[in-house]
Short mmCIF file of C-alpha atoms in Angstrom, two decimals:
data_model
loop_
_atom_site.label_atom_id
_atom_site.label_comp_id
_atom_site.label_asym_id
_atom_site.label_seq_id
_atom_site.Cartn_x
_atom_site.Cartn_y
_atom_site.Cartn_z
CA UNK A 1 -13.14 -69.40 -36.05
CA UNK A 2 -11.21 -70.00 -32.86
CA UNK A 3 -7.53 -70.75 -33.21
CA UNK A 4 -5.71 -71.38 -29.96
CA UNK A 5 -8.16 -69.57 -27.76
CA UNK A 6 -11.60 -68.16 -27.83
CA UNK A 7 -12.69 -64.96 -26.32
CA UNK A 8 -15.91 -63.93 -24.78
CA UNK A 9 -16.61 -62.52 -21.48
CA UNK A 10 -18.45 -63.04 -18.32
CA UNK A 11 -17.71 -60.11 -16.07
CA UNK A 12 -15.88 -61.33 -13.03
CA UNK A 13 -14.61 -58.78 -10.55
CA UNK A 14 -12.59 -59.71 -7.50
CA UNK A 15 -11.08 -62.83 -9.01
CA UNK A 16 -7.60 -62.66 -7.50
CA UNK A 17 -6.47 -66.13 -6.45
CA UNK A 18 -9.99 -67.51 -6.88
CA UNK A 19 -9.37 -70.10 -9.58
CA UNK A 20 -7.48 -73.32 -9.25
CA UNK A 21 -6.82 -76.29 -11.50
CA UNK A 22 -6.03 -74.22 -14.60
CA UNK A 23 -6.68 -75.74 -17.99
CA UNK A 24 -4.33 -76.43 -20.88
CA UNK A 25 -2.06 -73.76 -22.32
CA UNK A 26 -3.82 -70.96 -24.15
CA UNK A 27 -2.65 -68.13 -26.44
CA UNK A 28 -4.44 -64.80 -26.17
CA UNK A 29 -4.27 -62.58 -29.24
CA UNK A 30 -4.77 -59.03 -27.99
CA UNK A 31 -5.64 -56.46 -30.65
CA UNK A 32 -4.90 -53.05 -29.15
CA UNK A 33 -5.88 -49.62 -30.39
CA UNK A 34 -2.27 -48.44 -30.12
CA UNK A 35 1.18 -49.62 -29.16
CA UNK A 36 2.90 -49.02 -25.86
CA UNK A 37 5.62 -46.36 -25.83
CA UNK A 38 8.45 -48.38 -24.26
CA UNK A 39 9.24 -51.43 -22.17
CA UNK A 40 10.77 -49.12 -19.56
CA UNK A 41 7.93 -48.19 -17.17
CA UNK A 42 9.79 -45.07 -16.01
CA UNK A 43 10.17 -43.64 -19.51
CA UNK A 44 6.79 -41.91 -19.85
CA UNK A 45 3.80 -41.22 -17.60
CA UNK A 46 1.32 -42.99 -19.87
CA UNK A 47 -1.32 -45.04 -18.05
CA UNK A 48 -1.86 -47.38 -21.02
CA UNK A 49 1.82 -48.30 -21.23
CA UNK A 50 2.05 -48.74 -17.46
CA UNK A 51 -1.07 -50.93 -17.53
CA UNK A 52 0.46 -53.26 -20.10
CA UNK A 53 3.77 -53.41 -18.20
CA UNK A 54 1.90 -54.50 -15.05
CA UNK A 55 1.91 -57.93 -16.71
CA UNK A 56 5.72 -57.96 -16.56
CA UNK A 57 6.71 -55.74 -13.64
CA UNK A 58 5.14 -55.36 -10.21
CA UNK A 59 5.03 -52.79 -7.45
CA UNK A 60 5.16 -53.12 -3.70
CA UNK A 61 1.35 -52.91 -3.76
CA UNK A 62 -1.28 -53.23 -6.48
CA UNK A 63 -4.96 -52.64 -7.18
CA UNK A 64 -7.16 -55.73 -7.22
CA UNK A 65 -10.07 -56.18 -9.62
CA UNK A 66 -12.27 -54.06 -7.34
CA UNK A 67 -9.64 -51.28 -7.32
CA UNK A 68 -8.75 -51.89 -3.69
CA UNK A 69 -5.08 -51.76 -2.67
CA UNK A 70 -3.61 -55.15 -1.78
CA UNK A 71 -0.12 -56.49 -1.05
CA UNK A 72 2.15 -57.38 -3.96
CA UNK A 73 5.94 -57.42 -3.56
CA UNK A 74 5.43 -56.01 -0.08
CA UNK A 75 3.66 -58.50 2.19
CA UNK A 76 2.76 -55.85 4.78
CA UNK A 77 3.54 -52.32 5.89
CA UNK A 78 3.04 -49.83 8.69
CA UNK A 79 3.83 -46.22 9.51
CA UNK A 80 6.65 -45.86 12.02
CA UNK A 81 6.35 -42.06 12.21
CA UNK A 82 4.43 -39.21 10.59
CA UNK A 83 6.83 -39.26 7.65
CA UNK A 84 8.22 -42.82 7.48
CA UNK A 85 6.53 -45.94 6.11
CA UNK A 86 8.08 -49.38 6.71
CA UNK A 87 7.53 -52.12 4.11
CA UNK A 88 8.10 -55.81 4.85
CA UNK A 89 9.01 -57.48 1.58
CA UNK A 90 7.73 -60.78 0.29
CA UNK A 91 10.37 -63.50 0.57
CA UNK A 92 11.01 -66.21 -2.02
CA UNK A 93 10.26 -63.96 -5.02
CA UNK A 94 12.56 -64.16 -8.05
CA UNK A 95 12.96 -62.04 -11.15
CA UNK A 96 12.45 -63.55 -14.58
CA UNK A 97 16.21 -64.21 -14.89
CA UNK A 98 16.22 -66.07 -11.57
CA UNK A 99 17.73 -63.32 -9.41
CA UNK A 100 16.36 -63.08 -5.87
CA UNK A 101 14.17 -60.09 -4.95
CA UNK A 102 15.48 -58.13 -1.94
CA UNK A 103 15.50 -54.68 -0.38
CA UNK A 104 18.39 -53.62 -2.65
CA UNK A 105 16.03 -53.86 -5.64
CA UNK A 106 13.49 -51.55 -4.01
CA UNK A 107 16.16 -48.97 -3.18
CA UNK A 108 17.60 -49.06 -6.70
CA UNK A 109 14.14 -48.71 -8.23
CA UNK A 110 13.13 -45.78 -6.02
CA UNK A 111 16.43 -44.04 -6.77
CA UNK A 112 15.86 -44.53 -10.50
CA UNK A 113 12.24 -43.36 -10.60
CA UNK A 114 12.96 -40.30 -8.41
CA UNK A 115 15.97 -39.26 -10.48
CA UNK A 116 15.72 -35.57 -11.51
CA UNK A 117 15.47 -36.63 -15.17
CA UNK A 118 12.84 -39.33 -14.59
CA UNK A 119 9.61 -38.66 -16.53
CA UNK A 120 7.74 -40.61 -13.83
CA UNK A 121 9.15 -38.60 -10.94
CA UNK A 122 5.82 -36.79 -10.47
CA UNK A 123 4.14 -40.11 -9.59
CA UNK A 124 5.95 -39.96 -6.23
CA UNK A 125 5.36 -36.28 -5.36
CA UNK A 126 6.17 -36.53 -1.63
CA UNK A 127 9.08 -39.00 -1.79
CA UNK A 128 12.27 -37.97 0.07
CA UNK A 129 14.46 -41.05 0.54
CA UNK A 130 14.55 -44.78 1.28
CA UNK A 131 16.66 -46.91 3.60
CA UNK A 132 17.39 -50.62 3.89
CA UNK A 133 16.58 -51.97 7.35
CA UNK A 134 17.48 -55.55 6.43
CA UNK A 135 17.30 -57.73 3.31
CA UNK A 136 13.50 -57.81 3.45
CA UNK A 137 12.60 -54.51 5.12
CA UNK A 138 12.66 -51.01 3.64
CA UNK A 139 11.81 -47.63 5.15
CA UNK A 140 10.46 -44.94 2.82
CA UNK A 141 10.65 -41.37 4.10
CA UNK A 142 8.30 -38.67 2.82
CA UNK A 143 8.83 -34.91 2.76
CA UNK A 144 6.04 -34.58 5.34
CA UNK A 145 2.85 -36.33 6.44
CA UNK A 146 1.35 -37.75 3.25
CA UNK A 147 -1.75 -39.97 3.09
CA UNK A 148 -1.54 -41.34 -0.47
CA UNK A 149 1.80 -43.12 -0.67
CA UNK A 150 0.22 -46.56 -1.19
CA UNK A 151 -1.85 -45.24 -4.10
CA UNK A 152 1.27 -43.78 -5.69
CA UNK A 153 3.26 -47.00 -5.27
CA UNK A 154 0.77 -49.07 -7.31
CA UNK A 155 2.51 -47.90 -10.49
CA UNK A 156 6.11 -47.78 -9.29
CA UNK A 157 7.50 -50.96 -10.80
CA UNK A 158 10.42 -52.74 -9.17
CA UNK A 159 13.60 -53.52 -11.12
CA UNK A 160 16.42 -55.94 -10.31
CA UNK A 161 19.28 -53.76 -9.02
CA UNK A 162 21.97 -56.07 -10.44
CA UNK A 163 20.29 -56.15 -13.87
CA UNK A 164 20.22 -52.34 -13.96
CA UNK A 165 23.95 -52.17 -13.20
CA UNK A 166 24.91 -54.96 -15.61
CA UNK A 167 23.04 -53.27 -18.46
CA UNK A 168 24.06 -49.68 -17.74
CA UNK A 169 20.42 -48.80 -17.00
CA UNK A 170 20.57 -47.15 -13.61
CA UNK A 171 19.39 -43.87 -15.16
CA UNK A 172 15.82 -43.77 -16.55
CA UNK A 173 15.06 -43.43 -20.23
CA UNK A 174 12.75 -40.72 -21.58
CA UNK A 175 10.32 -41.22 -24.47
CA UNK A 176 9.62 -37.49 -24.75
CA UNK A 177 13.28 -36.60 -25.01
CA UNK A 178 13.97 -39.62 -27.26
CA UNK A 179 16.46 -41.04 -24.76
CA UNK A 180 16.58 -44.83 -25.08
CA UNK A 181 18.53 -47.56 -23.34
CA UNK A 182 18.64 -51.29 -22.66
CA UNK A 183 15.41 -51.12 -20.65
CA UNK A 184 13.58 -49.62 -23.64
CA UNK A 185 13.64 -52.99 -25.41
CA UNK A 186 14.36 -55.52 -22.65
CA UNK A 187 12.71 -56.46 -19.36
CA UNK A 188 13.38 -58.35 -16.16
CA UNK A 189 10.44 -58.18 -13.80
CA UNK A 190 8.78 -60.38 -11.23
CA UNK A 191 5.30 -60.32 -12.81
CA UNK A 192 2.99 -63.07 -14.09
CA UNK A 193 4.35 -62.85 -17.64
CA UNK A 194 7.83 -62.45 -19.10
CA UNK A 195 8.91 -60.91 -22.37
CA UNK A 196 9.68 -63.21 -25.29
CA UNK A 197 10.01 -60.62 -28.08
CA UNK A 198 9.07 -57.12 -29.15
CA UNK A 199 8.86 -55.39 -32.51
CA UNK A 200 7.56 -51.82 -31.92
CA UNK A 201 4.33 -51.00 -33.77
CA UNK A 202 4.05 -54.65 -34.84
CA UNK A 203 3.92 -57.27 -32.06
CA UNK A 204 4.98 -57.81 -28.46
CA UNK A 205 4.89 -61.39 -27.15
CA UNK A 206 4.69 -62.37 -23.48
CA UNK A 207 5.04 -65.87 -22.03
CA UNK A 208 3.69 -67.11 -18.73
CA UNK A 209 6.06 -66.85 -15.77
CA UNK A 210 5.92 -70.36 -14.35
CA UNK A 211 7.81 -69.21 -11.24
CA UNK A 212 5.47 -66.37 -10.31
CA UNK A 213 5.12 -66.01 -6.55
CA UNK A 214 1.32 -65.59 -6.64
CA UNK A 215 -1.33 -68.26 -7.20
CA UNK A 216 -2.36 -67.88 -10.82
CA UNK A 217 -6.01 -67.12 -11.51
CA UNK A 218 -5.37 -67.22 -15.26
CA UNK A 219 -4.61 -70.10 -17.62
CA UNK A 220 -2.94 -68.09 -20.39
CA UNK A 221 0.37 -69.42 -21.62
CA UNK A 222 1.15 -66.75 -24.23
CA UNK A 223 -0.03 -63.20 -24.99
CA UNK A 224 0.44 -61.74 -28.46
CA UNK A 225 -0.09 -57.99 -28.21
CA UNK A 226 -0.69 -56.49 -31.66
CA UNK A 227 -1.43 -52.75 -32.12
CA UNK A 228 -4.15 -52.13 -34.73
CA UNK A 229 -4.67 -48.37 -34.90
CA UNK A 230 -7.43 -48.46 -37.53
CA UNK A 231 -10.79 -49.01 -35.84
CA UNK A 232 -12.24 -50.62 -38.98
CA UNK A 233 -9.32 -53.02 -39.27
CA UNK A 234 -9.57 -53.89 -35.57
CA UNK A 235 -13.27 -54.67 -35.92
CA UNK A 236 -12.60 -56.80 -39.01
CA UNK A 237 -9.92 -58.72 -37.11
CA UNK A 238 -12.39 -59.44 -34.29
CA UNK A 239 -15.07 -60.59 -36.71
CA UNK A 240 -12.65 -62.90 -38.57
CA UNK A 241 -11.11 -64.37 -35.43
CA UNK A 242 -7.63 -63.00 -36.19
CA UNK A 243 -7.62 -61.45 -32.72
CA UNK A 244 -9.36 -62.71 -29.61
CA UNK A 245 -9.63 -59.58 -27.49
CA UNK A 246 -9.66 -55.80 -27.76
CA UNK A 247 -10.20 -53.29 -24.98
CA UNK A 248 -11.33 -50.56 -27.37
CA UNK A 249 -14.34 -51.28 -29.56
CA UNK A 250 -15.62 -48.28 -31.55
CA UNK A 251 -18.96 -47.10 -30.15
CA UNK A 252 -20.61 -47.17 -33.56
CA UNK A 253 -19.66 -50.83 -34.06
CA UNK A 254 -20.79 -52.16 -30.67
CA UNK A 255 -24.30 -53.19 -31.87
CA UNK A 256 -22.85 -55.19 -34.76
CA UNK A 257 -20.21 -56.84 -32.57
CA UNK A 258 -22.79 -57.66 -29.89
CA UNK A 259 -24.88 -59.48 -32.48
CA UNK A 260 -22.08 -61.91 -33.37
CA UNK A 261 -22.63 -65.35 -31.75
CA UNK A 262 -18.87 -65.96 -31.40
CA UNK A 263 -18.22 -62.66 -29.61
CA UNK A 264 -19.17 -60.95 -26.39
CA UNK A 265 -19.09 -57.26 -25.54
CA UNK A 266 -18.59 -55.83 -22.06
CA UNK A 267 -19.64 -52.20 -21.67
CA UNK A 268 -19.55 -49.59 -18.93
CA UNK A 269 -18.40 -46.03 -18.39
CA UNK A 270 -14.90 -45.57 -17.08
CA UNK A 271 -13.22 -43.20 -14.65
CA UNK A 272 -12.08 -40.73 -17.30
CA UNK A 273 -14.03 -37.49 -17.16
CA UNK A 274 -13.87 -35.53 -20.41
CA UNK A 275 -14.02 -31.78 -19.80
CA UNK A 276 -13.27 -28.36 -21.24
CA UNK A 277 -10.59 -26.00 -19.97
CA UNK A 278 -10.34 -22.25 -20.54
CA UNK A 279 -7.39 -19.95 -21.16
CA UNK A 280 -7.37 -17.59 -18.17
CA UNK A 281 -4.46 -15.31 -19.01
CA UNK A 282 -5.19 -11.57 -19.46
CA UNK A 283 -5.07 -11.89 -23.25
CA UNK A 284 -5.62 -14.73 -25.68
CA UNK A 285 -2.84 -15.94 -27.94
CA UNK A 286 -4.03 -13.59 -30.71
CA UNK A 287 -3.55 -10.58 -28.40
CA UNK A 288 -7.25 -9.86 -27.80
CA UNK A 289 -8.79 -9.32 -24.36
CA UNK A 290 -9.59 -12.66 -22.71
CA UNK A 291 -13.30 -12.59 -21.92
CA UNK A 292 -13.12 -16.07 -20.36
CA UNK A 293 -11.87 -14.41 -17.18
CA UNK A 294 -15.44 -13.16 -16.71
CA UNK A 295 -17.47 -15.86 -14.91
CA UNK A 296 -20.57 -14.85 -16.88
CA UNK A 297 -18.84 -15.86 -20.13
CA UNK A 298 -17.95 -19.27 -18.69
CA UNK A 299 -21.54 -19.63 -17.46
CA UNK A 300 -22.78 -18.73 -20.94
CA UNK A 301 -20.50 -21.43 -22.34
CA UNK A 302 -22.00 -24.00 -19.97
CA UNK A 303 -25.61 -23.03 -20.78
CA UNK A 304 -24.91 -23.26 -24.52
CA UNK A 305 -24.14 -26.99 -24.34
CA UNK A 306 -26.89 -29.60 -24.44
CA UNK A 307 -25.88 -32.54 -22.20
CA UNK A 308 -28.77 -34.68 -23.42
CA UNK A 309 -27.85 -34.22 -27.08
CA UNK A 310 -24.19 -35.01 -26.35
CA UNK A 311 -25.07 -38.17 -24.41
CA UNK A 312 -27.78 -39.55 -26.68
CA UNK A 313 -26.64 -38.60 -30.17
CA UNK A 314 -22.92 -37.90 -30.14
CA UNK A 315 -22.00 -40.58 -27.59
CA UNK A 316 -24.82 -42.90 -28.73
CA UNK A 317 -26.22 -43.23 -25.23
CA UNK A 318 -23.02 -44.84 -23.93
CA UNK A 319 -21.51 -42.01 -21.82
CA UNK A 320 -22.47 -40.78 -18.36
CA UNK A 321 -23.25 -37.06 -18.16
CA UNK A 322 -21.10 -35.34 -15.53
CA UNK A 323 -21.73 -32.28 -13.38
CA UNK A 324 -18.44 -32.48 -11.48
CA UNK A 325 -14.89 -33.18 -12.63
CA UNK A 326 -14.48 -36.60 -10.97
CA UNK A 327 -16.37 -39.85 -11.50
CA UNK A 328 -18.57 -41.36 -8.75
CA UNK A 329 -15.94 -44.04 -8.02
CA UNK A 330 -13.31 -41.44 -7.10
CA UNK A 331 -12.94 -40.52 -3.39
CA UNK A 332 -13.99 -36.91 -2.86
CA UNK A 333 -16.90 -37.20 -5.29
CA UNK A 334 -20.17 -35.65 -4.11
CA UNK A 335 -23.61 -36.44 -5.51
CA UNK A 336 -24.73 -32.88 -4.71
CA UNK A 337 -22.15 -31.49 -7.13
CA UNK A 338 -22.96 -33.90 -9.93
CA UNK A 339 -25.62 -31.81 -11.66
CA UNK A 340 -24.81 -30.32 -15.08
CA UNK A 341 -25.77 -26.81 -16.12
CA UNK A 342 -29.18 -26.56 -17.77
CA UNK A 343 -29.17 -26.24 -21.53
CA UNK A 344 -30.44 -22.71 -22.20
CA UNK A 345 -29.00 -20.99 -25.31
CA UNK A 346 -31.14 -17.89 -24.68
CA UNK A 347 -29.60 -17.52 -21.21
CA UNK A 348 -26.20 -18.01 -22.82
CA UNK A 349 -26.80 -15.11 -25.19
CA UNK A 350 -28.11 -12.91 -22.35
CA UNK A 351 -25.03 -13.56 -20.25
CA UNK A 352 -22.73 -12.78 -23.15
CA UNK A 353 -24.60 -9.52 -23.74
CA UNK A 354 -24.24 -8.55 -20.06
CA UNK A 355 -20.53 -9.31 -20.18
CA UNK A 356 -20.00 -7.30 -23.36
CA UNK A 357 -18.99 -10.45 -25.19
CA UNK A 358 -21.78 -10.96 -27.73
CA UNK A 359 -20.61 -13.01 -30.72
CA UNK A 360 -17.39 -13.72 -28.86
CA UNK A 361 -14.80 -15.35 -31.18
CA UNK A 362 -12.37 -18.02 -29.94
CA UNK A 363 -10.68 -21.25 -31.02
CA UNK A 364 -11.50 -24.69 -29.57
CA UNK A 365 -8.45 -26.99 -29.65
CA UNK A 366 -9.24 -30.71 -29.94
CA UNK A 367 -7.31 -33.85 -30.80
CA UNK A 368 -8.32 -36.68 -33.10
CA UNK A 369 -6.82 -39.63 -31.24
CA UNK A 370 -7.34 -39.23 -27.50
CA UNK A 371 -11.01 -39.68 -26.57
CA UNK A 372 -14.10 -41.60 -27.65
CA UNK A 373 -15.92 -39.98 -30.62
CA UNK A 374 -13.76 -36.90 -30.11
CA UNK A 375 -14.09 -35.40 -33.58
CA UNK A 376 -17.88 -35.68 -33.56
CA UNK A 377 -17.99 -34.34 -30.01
CA UNK A 378 -15.91 -31.25 -30.80
CA UNK A 379 -17.89 -30.47 -33.94
CA UNK A 380 -21.12 -30.78 -31.96
CA UNK A 381 -19.78 -28.43 -29.28
CA UNK A 382 -18.91 -25.85 -31.92
CA UNK A 383 -22.42 -26.03 -33.39
CA UNK A 384 -24.09 -25.63 -30.00
CA UNK A 385 -21.86 -22.73 -29.00
CA UNK A 386 -22.70 -20.95 -32.25
CA UNK A 387 -26.38 -21.12 -31.34
CA UNK A 388 -25.52 -19.81 -27.87
CA UNK A 389 -23.98 -16.58 -29.11
CA UNK A 390 -20.32 -17.50 -29.53
CA UNK A 391 -18.24 -17.49 -32.70
CA UNK A 392 -16.12 -20.62 -32.24
CA UNK A 393 -13.52 -21.94 -34.63
CA UNK A 394 -12.47 -25.59 -34.41
CA UNK A 395 -8.77 -26.47 -34.48
CA UNK A 396 -8.51 -30.27 -34.57
CA UNK A 397 -5.45 -32.41 -35.26
CA UNK A 398 -3.53 -35.38 -33.80
CA UNK A 399 -2.23 -35.06 -30.23
CA UNK A 400 1.36 -34.59 -31.39
CA UNK A 401 0.37 -31.37 -33.15
CA UNK A 402 -1.99 -30.06 -30.46
CA UNK A 403 0.05 -30.79 -27.33
CA UNK A 404 2.34 -27.73 -27.68
CA UNK A 405 -0.68 -25.44 -28.06
CA UNK A 406 -2.33 -26.75 -24.91
CA UNK A 407 0.73 -27.05 -22.69
CA UNK A 408 2.06 -23.69 -23.93
CA UNK A 409 -1.12 -21.82 -23.02
CA UNK A 410 -1.90 -21.03 -26.65
CA UNK A 411 -5.33 -22.73 -26.71
CA UNK A 412 -8.35 -20.49 -26.02
CA UNK A 413 -10.49 -23.49 -25.00
CA UNK A 414 -9.40 -27.14 -25.08
CA UNK A 415 -10.75 -30.63 -24.47
CA UNK A 416 -9.02 -32.84 -21.91
CA UNK A 417 -9.80 -36.11 -20.09
CA UNK A 418 -8.68 -37.12 -16.59
CA UNK A 419 -9.07 -40.52 -14.90
CA UNK A 420 -7.14 -39.76 -11.66
CA UNK A 421 -4.75 -42.64 -12.31
CA UNK A 422 -2.78 -44.16 -10.73
CA UNK A 423 -3.83 -42.41 -7.52
CA UNK A 424 -7.59 -43.08 -7.92
CA UNK A 425 -8.34 -40.15 -5.65
CA UNK A 426 -9.63 -36.62 -6.32
CA UNK A 427 -6.39 -35.22 -4.91
CA UNK A 428 -4.84 -36.25 -8.24
CA UNK A 429 -6.80 -33.82 -10.42
CA UNK A 430 -6.83 -31.13 -7.73
CA UNK A 431 -3.07 -31.01 -7.30
CA UNK A 432 -2.10 -31.63 -10.93
CA UNK A 433 -4.73 -29.64 -12.82
CA UNK A 434 -6.57 -27.23 -10.53
CA UNK A 435 -3.84 -25.95 -8.21
CA UNK A 436 -1.82 -22.88 -9.18
CA UNK A 437 1.23 -23.87 -11.17
CA UNK A 438 4.50 -24.46 -9.30
CA UNK A 439 7.46 -26.83 -9.46
CA UNK A 440 5.46 -29.74 -8.07
CA UNK A 441 1.82 -28.82 -8.74
CA UNK A 442 -0.42 -27.54 -11.50
CA UNK A 443 1.47 -29.41 -14.22
CA UNK A 444 -1.78 -29.65 -16.22
CA UNK A 445 -3.00 -26.16 -15.30
CA UNK A 446 -2.74 -25.14 -18.93
CA UNK A 447 -5.07 -22.16 -18.56
CA UNK A 448 -2.92 -20.30 -16.03
CA UNK A 449 -5.65 -19.76 -13.42
CA UNK A 450 -5.01 -19.24 -9.72
CA UNK A 451 -7.51 -19.54 -6.85
CA UNK A 452 -5.84 -19.04 -3.44
CA UNK A 453 -8.83 -20.46 -1.55
CA UNK A 454 -8.78 -23.65 -3.61
CA UNK A 455 -5.00 -23.89 -3.29
CA UNK A 456 -5.30 -23.66 0.50
CA UNK A 457 -7.80 -26.54 0.63
CA UNK A 458 -5.57 -28.70 -1.57
CA UNK A 459 -2.51 -27.95 0.58
CA UNK A 460 -4.40 -28.84 3.75
CA UNK A 461 -5.58 -32.12 2.17
CA UNK A 462 -2.02 -33.05 1.16
CA UNK A 463 -0.95 -33.59 4.79
CA UNK A 464 -4.26 -34.61 6.41
CA UNK A 465 -3.88 -38.22 7.53
CA UNK A 466 -7.52 -38.58 8.65
CA UNK A 467 -9.22 -39.87 5.50
CA UNK A 468 -12.66 -38.41 6.25
CA UNK A 469 -11.25 -34.98 6.98
CA UNK A 470 -9.03 -35.11 3.90
CA UNK A 471 -11.88 -36.02 1.58
CA UNK A 472 -14.04 -33.27 3.07
CA UNK A 473 -11.33 -30.73 2.18
CA UNK A 474 -11.13 -32.12 -1.34
CA UNK A 475 -14.91 -32.07 -1.80
CA UNK A 476 -14.98 -28.42 -0.73
CA UNK A 477 -12.29 -27.70 -3.30
CA UNK A 478 -14.36 -29.49 -5.98
CA UNK A 479 -17.35 -27.36 -4.98
CA UNK A 480 -15.37 -24.18 -5.65
CA UNK A 481 -14.16 -25.62 -8.95
CA UNK A 482 -17.79 -26.08 -9.95
CA UNK A 483 -18.88 -22.62 -8.77
CA UNK A 484 -16.09 -20.92 -10.69
CA UNK A 485 -16.30 -23.27 -13.70
CA UNK A 486 -12.54 -23.68 -13.55
CA UNK A 487 -13.14 -26.73 -15.75
CA UNK A 488 -16.44 -27.62 -17.42
CA UNK A 489 -17.14 -31.38 -17.18
CA UNK A 490 -19.02 -33.11 -19.99
CA UNK A 491 -19.14 -36.84 -19.27
CA UNK A 492 -17.41 -40.01 -18.21
CA UNK A 493 -16.62 -41.66 -21.49
CA UNK A 494 -17.76 -45.17 -22.38
CA UNK A 495 -15.59 -48.22 -22.72
CA UNK A 496 -16.32 -51.43 -24.55
CA UNK A 497 -14.27 -54.63 -24.48
CA UNK A 498 -14.88 -57.25 -27.15
CA UNK A 499 -13.74 -60.85 -26.94
CA UNK A 500 -14.26 -64.37 -28.19
CA UNK A 501 -16.89 -66.28 -26.24
CA UNK A 502 -14.38 -68.76 -24.80
CA UNK A 503 -13.06 -66.22 -22.29
CA UNK A 504 -15.19 -67.07 -19.30
CA UNK A 505 -13.51 -64.95 -16.62
CA UNK A 506 -12.07 -61.47 -17.05
CA UNK A 507 -11.79 -58.45 -14.76
CA UNK A 508 -13.15 -55.25 -16.23
CA UNK A 509 -12.80 -52.40 -13.76
CA UNK A 510 -13.65 -48.73 -14.09
CA UNK A 511 -10.01 -47.76 -14.68
CA UNK A 512 -10.16 -49.54 -18.08
CA UNK A 513 -6.91 -51.35 -17.36
CA UNK A 514 -6.51 -54.88 -18.66
CA UNK A 515 -5.37 -57.42 -16.06
CA UNK A 516 -4.87 -60.65 -17.95
CA UNK A 517 -3.39 -62.39 -14.91
CA UNK A 518 -7.08 -62.57 -13.91
CA UNK A 519 -8.29 -63.84 -17.32
CA UNK A 520 -9.42 -67.46 -17.70
CA UNK A 521 -10.27 -69.29 -20.90
CA UNK A 522 -12.72 -72.21 -20.89
CA UNK A 523 -11.38 -75.63 -21.84
#
């Protein structure tokens, strides 16, 4: 059944640079659940697209297989003042077209990603400017003391300055605004693989970069990335050997796939916490009084949901029930906060009665294509809430149709997931979702809430350079989020990778990002 490679997995974390004497050339056929949006990493803040492009482009720093920050295009760095970081660049690195990597490329890339029209501008929230010290040294100045610059830089890919100029690509493209350019369909990175061809929604082919600066841990010569949106078709392709690897196996098919002698399945929960958000404006979109502003109604909502039923039946025992809005791997997480509300529909009805909200009607907005078992999950939530004294109505449709309702504050209650990527720190969700909305914060505060005490803790954390003190501030903010049920966490969703048994080394980390420069296929 194996063509040019086989795929099966032995979990191997922390592989970087560990393997030598790579075997003969191998082709990896990657069957993905969806296509990437663009070849321009600045065109859309989509973690899946950025993850794929990490095979082609690189940042000054990167996460290793254990999600620890390590040098990449920058060999080292230090802080020269409270607001300035100095990066010493790796020498001898070349782009895929042979151009030399220098400080000019870093400056051009930072200018492009921080452009006012850049969709990825928010990934560098404290960036002010950059300066060339010499050909291999760059100073990056922040707007103030800021402790998370390295985390942010893991997903800021570096372009060749000359290539941008030659191809009229100094300005970023924008998937959302349908603004395309040369970088939408062409690449020139420094990464372990280079682009051979791309046909959107059909196939993207990468070839090994023989001149990569790093010591290769992989032995893959060619990657064929094929989006297969139908779960059933993707499973059939795995079973027939048409594809060798997929990072998204449907939960209901995992037992069958695990039983196949030619396949292996790697399972774990990932960093993405799936949760519910509430409209907190004075009135709902239909003009009625918004009872969700009463804490008792939000408490009733929490007591109406059965975490055990969700975990065991809806998620088939694969998820991890959550009592706080960040996963255990995320800095700022506290075990003391990670206790879900008790399932008590009678208490739910009592609280609704006290709040004058018995048989409270509202609409739950869900998508069909964003989270694991989402349709079944949302239908189950509606059923449980009905028993708890609410009168919910389910509004479910693809993300494209639901996004305007959520971002426009028209959803009464909505489902959302957050993995804290690329920052991998609780400051991510606190500043982007929990903080009151402003020009630079609260972008995902779709409910319109505002808690001055929480805002103050987040603002203090944003400039606290002592890590322990910063995380203490963030944990206190998470505690208030839990007390006020600003968001109601449900679980960390499961992930399952399936592969042919010949893959003997692969790095599966909690961020669910594929790093095939760490993948090795047995001879």
